[in-house]
Amino acid sequence: MRSHSFAVHTRQRVEMRIITGEVDQALASLHADDGICTLFTPHTTSAISINENADPDVLTDLARAFEALVPAVRFVHGEGNSDAHLLSTIVGVSVSVPVKSGKLKLGRWQGIYFLEFDGPRERQVEVYIA
């Protein structure tokens, strides 16, 4: 298994950023051919997701839905970011994507997103090819 990592700098508390290009660059640097690409973020208040990459309204809708999921919850955790921990758990910190001839086998409308729930921060995304 080979790996590469890159940083994601977020500027807002909740932010969704397309990272498909960075993943493509990582695969090129790893000289990936065929296999499985696993993406992982080692943080408890962020996530990685695959979703539509054609209509930017999808991201707006997702941000609104995430806010609606947790507004009435009274958390005990003293840092004030338990909502971010919950959303990271719901979405997940990793995804796996097939790779064929060095290219991600995403669907026509799909893109890979880094989801920040407790920013702004500098985060890491780890790319593994097996």
mmCIF file with all atom_site columns, C-alpha atoms in Angstrom:
data_model
loop_
_atom_site.group_PDB
_atom_site.id
_atom_site.type_symbol
_atom_site.label_atom_id
_atom_site.label_alt_id
_atom_site.label_comp_id
_atom_site.label_asym_id
_atom_site.label_entity_id
_atom_site.label_seq_id
_atom_site.pdbx_PDB_ins_code
_atom_site.Cartn_x
_atom_site.Cartn_y
_atom_site.Cartn_z
_atom_site.occupancy
_atom_site.B_iso_or_equiv
_atom_site.pdbx_formal_charge
_atom_site.auth_seq_id
_atom_site.auth_comp_id
_atom_site.auth_asym_id
_atom_site.auth_atom_id
_atom_site.pdbx_PDB_model_num
ATOM 1   C CA . MET A 1 1   ? 0.000   0.000  0.000   1.00 0.00 ? 1   MET A CA 1
ATOM 2   C CA . ARG A 1 2   ? 1.224   3.490  -0.877  1.00 0.00 ? 2   ARG A CA 1
ATOM 3   C CA . SER A 1 3   ? 0.101   6.735  0.715   1.00 0.00 ? 3   SER A CA 1
ATOM 4   C CA . HIS A 1 4   ? 0.169   10.491 0.306   1.00 0.00 ? 4   HIS A CA 1
ATOM 5   C CA . SER A 1 5   ? -1.350  13.270 2.412   1.00 0.00 ? 5   SER A CA 1
ATOM 6   C CA . PHE A 1 6   ? -2.342  16.861 1.791   1.00 0.00 ? 6   PHE A CA 1
ATOM 7   C CA . ALA A 1 7   ? -3.603  19.758 3.878   1.00 0.00 ? 7   ALA A CA 1
ATOM 8   C CA . VAL A 1 8   ? -7.017  21.363 3.657   1.00 0.00 ? 8   VAL A CA 1
ATOM 9   C CA . HIS A 1 9   ? -7.341  24.882 5.075   1.00 0.00 ? 9   HIS A CA 1
ATOM 10  C CA . THR A 1 10  ? -10.858 25.843 6.073   1.00 0.00 ? 10  THR A CA 1
ATOM 11  C CA . ARG A 1 11  ? -12.065 29.384 6.732   1.00 0.00 ? 11  ARG A CA 1
ATOM 12  C CA . GLN A 1 12  ? -15.529 28.846 8.228   1.00 0.00 ? 12  GLN A CA 1
ATOM 13  C CA . ARG A 1 13  ? -16.983 26.795 11.064  1.00 0.00 ? 13  ARG A CA 1
ATOM 14  C CA . VAL A 1 14  ? -19.010 24.696 8.609   1.00 0.00 ? 14  VAL A CA 1
ATOM 15  C CA . GLU A 1 15  ? -17.465 24.423 5.172   1.00 0.00 ? 15  GLU A CA 1
ATOM 16  C CA . MET A 1 16  ? -17.688 21.898 2.348   1.00 0.00 ? 16  MET A CA 1
ATOM 17  C CA . ARG A 1 17  ? -14.837 21.846 -0.121  1.00 0.00 ? 17  ARG A CA 1
ATOM 18  C CA . ILE A 1 18  ? -14.377 19.807 -3.271  1.00 0.00 ? 18  ILE A CA 1
ATOM 19  C CA . ILE A 1 19  ? -11.078 17.921 -3.042  1.00 0.00 ? 19  ILE A CA 1
ATOM 20  C CA . THR A 1 20  ? -11.318 15.709 -6.131  1.00 0.00 ? 20  THR A CA 1
ATOM 21  C CA . GLY A 1 21  ? -8.465  17.615 -7.822  1.00 0.00 ? 21  GLY A CA 1
ATOM 22  C CA . GLU A 1 22  ? -6.154  17.166 -4.834  1.00 0.00 ? 22  GLU A CA 1
ATOM 23  C CA . VAL A 1 23  ? -6.964  13.448 -4.765  1.00 0.00 ? 23  VAL A CA 1
ATOM 24  C CA . ASP A 1 24  ? -6.215  13.190 -8.498  1.00 0.00 ? 24  ASP A CA 1
ATOM 25  C CA . GLN A 1 25  ? -2.832  14.863 -7.877  1.00 0.00 ? 25  GLN A CA 1
ATOM 26  C CA . ALA A 1 26  ? -2.103  12.457 -5.021  1.00 0.00 ? 26  ALA A CA 1
ATOM 27  C CA . LEU A 1 27  ? -2.893  9.467  -7.249  1.00 0.00 ? 27  LEU A CA 1
ATOM 28  C CA . ALA A 1 28  ? -0.553  10.826 -9.929  1.00 0.00 ? 28  ALA A CA 1
ATOM 29  C CA . SER A 1 29  ? 2.246   11.262 -7.375  1.00 0.00 ? 29  SER A CA 1
ATOM 30  C CA . LEU A 1 30  ? 1.698   7.671  -6.221  1.00 0.00 ? 30  LEU A CA 1
ATOM 31  C CA . HIS A 1 31  ? 1.785   6.385  -9.828  1.00 0.00 ? 31  HIS A CA 1
ATOM 32  C CA . ALA A 1 32  ? -1.543  4.669  -9.184  1.00 0.00 ? 32  ALA A CA 1
ATOM 33  C CA . ASP A 1 33  ? -2.818  2.232  -11.801 1.00 0.00 ? 33  ASP A CA 1
ATOM 34  C CA . ASP A 1 34  ? -5.693  -0.060 -10.769 1.00 0.00 ? 34  ASP A CA 1
ATOM 35  C CA . GLY A 1 35  ? -6.865  -0.569 -7.211  1.00 0.00 ? 35  GLY A CA 1
ATOM 36  C CA . ILE A 1 36  ? -8.827  0.974  -4.395  1.00 0.00 ? 36  ILE A CA 1
ATOM 37  C CA . CYS A 1 37  ? -8.228  4.515  -3.197  1.00 0.00 ? 37  CYS A CA 1
ATOM 38  C CA . THR A 1 38  ? -9.131  5.056  0.439   1.00 0.00 ? 38  THR A CA 1
ATOM 39  C CA . LEU A 1 39  ? -9.405  8.617  1.717   1.00 0.00 ? 39  LEU A CA 1
ATOM 40  C CA . PHE A 1 40  ? -9.242  9.269  5.441   1.00 0.00 ? 40  PHE A CA 1
ATOM 41  C CA . THR A 1 41  ? -9.222  12.357 7.637   1.00 0.00 ? 41  THR A CA 1
ATOM 42  C CA . PRO A 1 42  ? -7.762  11.804 11.124  1.00 0.00 ? 42  PRO A CA 1
ATOM 43  C CA . HIS A 1 43  ? -9.981  14.386 12.819  1.00 0.00 ? 43  HIS A CA 1
ATOM 44  C CA . THR A 1 44  ? -13.060 13.953 15.010  1.00 0.00 ? 44  THR A CA 1
ATOM 45  C CA . THR A 1 45  ? -14.949 17.014 13.790  1.00 0.00 ? 45  THR A CA 1
ATOM 46  C CA . SER A 1 46  ? -14.593 16.708 10.016  1.00 0.00 ? 46  SER A CA 1
ATOM 47  C CA . ALA A 1 47  ? -15.644 14.182 7.396   1.00 0.00 ? 47  ALA A CA 1
ATOM 48  C CA . ILE A 1 48  ? -15.222 13.043 3.800   1.00 0.00 ? 48  ILE A CA 1
ATOM 49  C CA . SER A 1 49  ? -18.108 12.418 1.440   1.00 0.00 ? 49  SER A CA 1
ATOM 50  C CA . ILE A 1 50  ? -18.901 11.693 -2.184  1.00 0.00 ? 50  ILE A CA 1
ATOM 51  C CA . ASN A 1 51  ? -21.788 13.693 -3.566  1.00 0.00 ? 51  ASN A CA 1
ATOM 52  C CA . GLU A 1 52  ? -23.071 15.662 -6.524  1.00 0.00 ? 52  GLU A CA 1
ATOM 53  C CA . ASN A 1 53  ? -20.534 17.986 -8.093  1.00 0.00 ? 53  ASN A CA 1
ATOM 54  C CA . ALA A 1 54  ? -22.724 19.608 -10.747 1.00 0.00 ? 54  ALA A CA 1
ATOM 55  C CA . ASP A 1 55  ? -25.107 21.894 -8.867  1.00 0.00 ? 55  ASP A CA 1
ATOM 56  C CA . PRO A 1 56  ? -23.662 24.113 -6.088  1.00 0.00 ? 56  PRO A CA 1
ATOM 57  C CA . ASP A 1 57  ? -27.127 24.303 -4.509  1.00 0.00 ? 57  ASP A CA 1
ATOM 58  C CA . VAL A 1 58  ? -26.567 20.750 -3.246  1.00 0.00 ? 58  VAL A CA 1
ATOM 59  C CA . LEU A 1 59  ? -23.889 22.028 -0.852  1.00 0.00 ? 59  LEU A CA 1
ATOM 60  C CA . THR A 1 60  ? -26.173 24.809 0.384   1.00 0.00 ? 60  THR A CA 1
ATOM 61  C CA . ASP A 1 61  ? -28.959 22.300 0.947   1.00 0.00 ? 61  ASP A CA 1
ATOM 62  C CA . LEU A 1 62  ? -26.629 19.919 2.792   1.00 0.00 ? 62  LEU A CA 1
ATOM 63  C CA . ALA A 1 63  ? -25.327 22.703 5.056   1.00 0.00 ? 63  ALA A CA 1
ATOM 64  C CA . ARG A 1 64  ? -28.919 23.646 5.959   1.00 0.00 ? 64  ARG A CA 1
ATOM 65  C CA . ALA A 1 65  ? -29.831 20.013 6.599   1.00 0.00 ? 65  ALA A CA 1
ATOM 66  C CA . PHE A 1 66  ? -26.787 19.496 8.838   1.00 0.00 ? 66  PHE A CA 1
ATOM 67  C CA . GLU A 1 67  ? -27.790 22.562 10.879  1.00 0.00 ? 67  GLU A CA 1
ATOM 68  C CA . ALA A 1 68  ? -31.337 21.222 11.181  1.00 0.00 ? 68  ALA A CA 1
ATOM 69  C CA . LEU A 1 69  ? -30.133 17.841 12.466  1.00 0.00 ? 69  LEU A CA 1
ATOM 70  C CA . VAL A 1 70  ? -28.713 19.113 15.760  1.00 0.00 ? 70  VAL A CA 1
ATOM 71  C CA . PRO A 1 71  ? -30.123 22.520 16.823  1.00 0.00 ? 71  PRO A CA 1
ATOM 72  C CA . ALA A 1 72  ? -32.253 21.272 19.711  1.00 0.00 ? 72  ALA A CA 1
ATOM 73  C CA . VAL A 1 73  ? -29.661 18.937 21.237  1.00 0.00 ? 73  VAL A CA 1
ATOM 74  C CA . ARG A 1 74  ? -28.198 20.090 24.563  1.00 0.00 ? 74  ARG A CA 1
ATOM 75  C CA . PHE A 1 75  ? -24.675 18.666 24.753  1.00 0.00 ? 75  PHE A CA 1
ATOM 76  C CA . VAL A 1 76  ? -22.605 18.133 27.906  1.00 0.00 ? 76  VAL A CA 1
ATOM 77  C CA . HIS A 1 77  ? -19.146 18.217 26.249  1.00 0.00 ? 77  HIS A CA 1
ATOM 78  C CA . GLY A 1 78  ? -17.561 21.478 27.399  1.00 0.00 ? 78  GLY A CA 1
ATOM 79  C CA . GLU A 1 79  ? -15.761 22.522 24.215  1.00 0.00 ? 79  GLU A CA 1
ATOM 80  C CA . GLY A 1 80  ? -18.964 23.557 22.486  1.00 0.00 ? 80  GLY A CA 1
ATOM 81  C CA . ASN A 1 81  ? -18.334 21.418 19.410  1.00 0.00 ? 81  ASN A CA 1
ATOM 82  C CA . SER A 1 82  ? -20.328 18.263 20.108  1.00 0.00 ? 82  SER A CA 1
ATOM 83  C CA . ASP A 1 83  ? -22.507 19.030 17.100  1.00 0.00 ? 83  ASP A CA 1
ATOM 84  C CA . ALA A 1 84  ? -19.340 18.748 14.983  1.00 0.00 ? 84  ALA A CA 1
ATOM 85  C CA . HIS A 1 85  ? -18.467 15.394 16.575  1.00 0.00 ? 85  HIS A CA 1
ATOM 86  C CA . LEU A 1 86  ? -21.979 14.128 15.856  1.00 0.00 ? 86  LEU A CA 1
ATOM 87  C CA . LEU A 1 87  ? -21.914 15.251 12.213  1.00 0.00 ? 87  LEU A CA 1
ATOM 88  C CA . SER A 1 88  ? -18.476 13.678 11.691  1.00 0.00 ? 88  SER A CA 1
ATOM 89  C CA . THR A 1 89  ? -19.873 10.413 13.062  1.00 0.00 ? 89  THR A CA 1
ATOM 90  C CA . ILE A 1 90  ? -22.953 10.567 10.848  1.00 0.00 ? 90  ILE A CA 1
ATOM 91  C CA . VAL A 1 91  ? -21.083 11.368 7.615   1.00 0.00 ? 91  VAL A CA 1
ATOM 92  C CA . GLY A 1 92  ? -17.902 9.379  8.312   1.00 0.00 ? 92  GLY A CA 1
ATOM 93  C CA . VAL A 1 93  ? -14.182 10.071 8.150   1.00 0.00 ? 93  VAL A CA 1
ATOM 94  C CA . SER A 1 94  ? -13.340 7.877  5.151   1.00 0.00 ? 94  SER A CA 1
ATOM 95  C CA . VAL A 1 95  ? -14.482 6.754  1.716   1.00 0.00 ? 95  VAL A CA 1
ATOM 96  C CA . SER A 1 96  ? -13.135 4.223  -0.757  1.00 0.00 ? 96  SER A CA 1
ATOM 97  C CA . VAL A 1 97  ? -13.206 4.686  -4.529  1.00 0.00 ? 97  VAL A CA 1
ATOM 98  C CA . PRO A 1 98  ? -12.132 2.271  -7.276  1.00 0.00 ? 98  PRO A CA 1
ATOM 99  C CA . VAL A 1 99  ? -9.219  3.405  -9.443  1.00 0.00 ? 99  VAL A CA 1
ATOM 100 C CA . LYS A 1 100 ? -8.811  2.270  -13.048 1.00 0.00 ? 100 LYS A CA 1
ATOM 101 C CA . SER A 1 101 ? -5.770  3.273  -15.123 1.00 0.00 ? 101 SER A CA 1
ATOM 102 C CA . GLY A 1 102 ? -4.846  5.853  -12.498 1.00 0.00 ? 102 GLY A CA 1
ATOM 103 C CA . LYS A 1 103 ? -8.258  7.584  -12.566 1.00 0.00 ? 103 LYS A CA 1
ATOM 104 C CA . LEU A 1 104 ? -10.970 7.670  -9.939  1.00 0.00 ? 104 LEU A CA 1
ATOM 105 C CA . LYS A 1 105 ? -14.051 5.749  -11.074 1.00 0.00 ? 105 LYS A CA 1
ATOM 106 C CA . LEU A 1 106 ? -16.557 8.311  -9.877  1.00 0.00 ? 106 LEU A CA 1
ATOM 107 C CA . GLY A 1 107 ? -19.992 8.665  -11.402 1.00 0.00 ? 107 GLY A CA 1
ATOM 108 C CA . ARG A 1 108 ? -20.671 11.405 -13.917 1.00 0.00 ? 108 ARG A CA 1
ATOM 109 C CA . TRP A 1 109 ? -21.962 13.897 -11.357 1.00 0.00 ? 109 TRP A CA 1
ATOM 110 C CA . GLN A 1 110 ? -19.872 12.822 -8.374  1.00 0.00 ? 110 GLN A CA 1
ATOM 111 C CA . GLY A 1 111 ? -17.096 14.685 -6.591  1.00 0.00 ? 111 GLY A CA 1
ATOM 112 C CA . ILE A 1 112 ? -15.176 14.104 -3.373  1.00 0.00 ? 112 ILE A CA 1
ATOM 113 C CA . TYR A 1 113 ? -15.803 16.580 -0.572  1.00 0.00 ? 113 TYR A CA 1
ATOM 114 C CA . PHE A 1 114 ? -14.029 17.490 2.635   1.00 0.00 ? 114 PHE A CA 1
ATOM 115 C CA . LEU A 1 115 ? -16.605 18.557 5.223   1.00 0.00 ? 115 LEU A CA 1
ATOM 116 C CA . GLU A 1 116 ? -15.492 20.836 8.028   1.00 0.00 ? 116 GLU A CA 1
ATOM 117 C CA . PHE A 1 117 ? -17.775 21.058 11.049  1.00 0.00 ? 117 PHE A CA 1
ATOM 118 C CA . ASP A 1 118 ? -15.528 22.877 13.554  1.00 0.00 ? 118 ASP A CA 1
ATOM 119 C CA . GLY A 1 119 ? -13.406 25.374 11.646  1.00 0.00 ? 119 GLY A CA 1
ATOM 120 C CA . PRO A 1 120 ? -11.612 27.321 10.679  1.00 0.00 ? 120 PRO A CA 1
ATOM 121 C CA . ARG A 1 121 ? -8.700  24.902 10.882  1.00 0.00 ? 121 ARG A CA 1
ATOM 122 C CA . GLU A 1 122 ? -5.887  23.233 8.996   1.00 0.00 ? 122 GLU A CA 1
ATOM 123 C CA . ARG A 1 123 ? -6.796  19.597 8.386   1.00 0.00 ? 123 ARG A CA 1
ATOM 124 C CA . GLN A 1 124 ? -5.113  16.590 6.805   1.00 0.00 ? 124 GLN A CA 1
ATOM 125 C CA . VAL A 1 125 ? -6.475  14.174 4.239   1.00 0.00 ? 125 VAL A CA 1
ATOM 126 C CA . GLU A 1 126 ? -4.648  10.892 3.811   1.00 0.00 ? 126 GLU A CA 1
ATOM 127 C CA . VAL A 1 127 ? -4.803  9.069  0.469   1.00 0.00 ? 127 VAL A CA 1
ATOM 128 C CA . TYR A 1 128 ? -4.045  5.338  0.347   1.00 0.00 ? 128 TYR A CA 1
ATOM 129 C CA . ILE A 1 129 ? -3.887  3.206  -2.783  1.00 0.00 ? 129 ILE A CA 1
ATOM 130 C CA . ALA A 1 130 ? -3.998  -0.564 -2.558  1.00 0.00 ? 130 ALA A CA 1
#
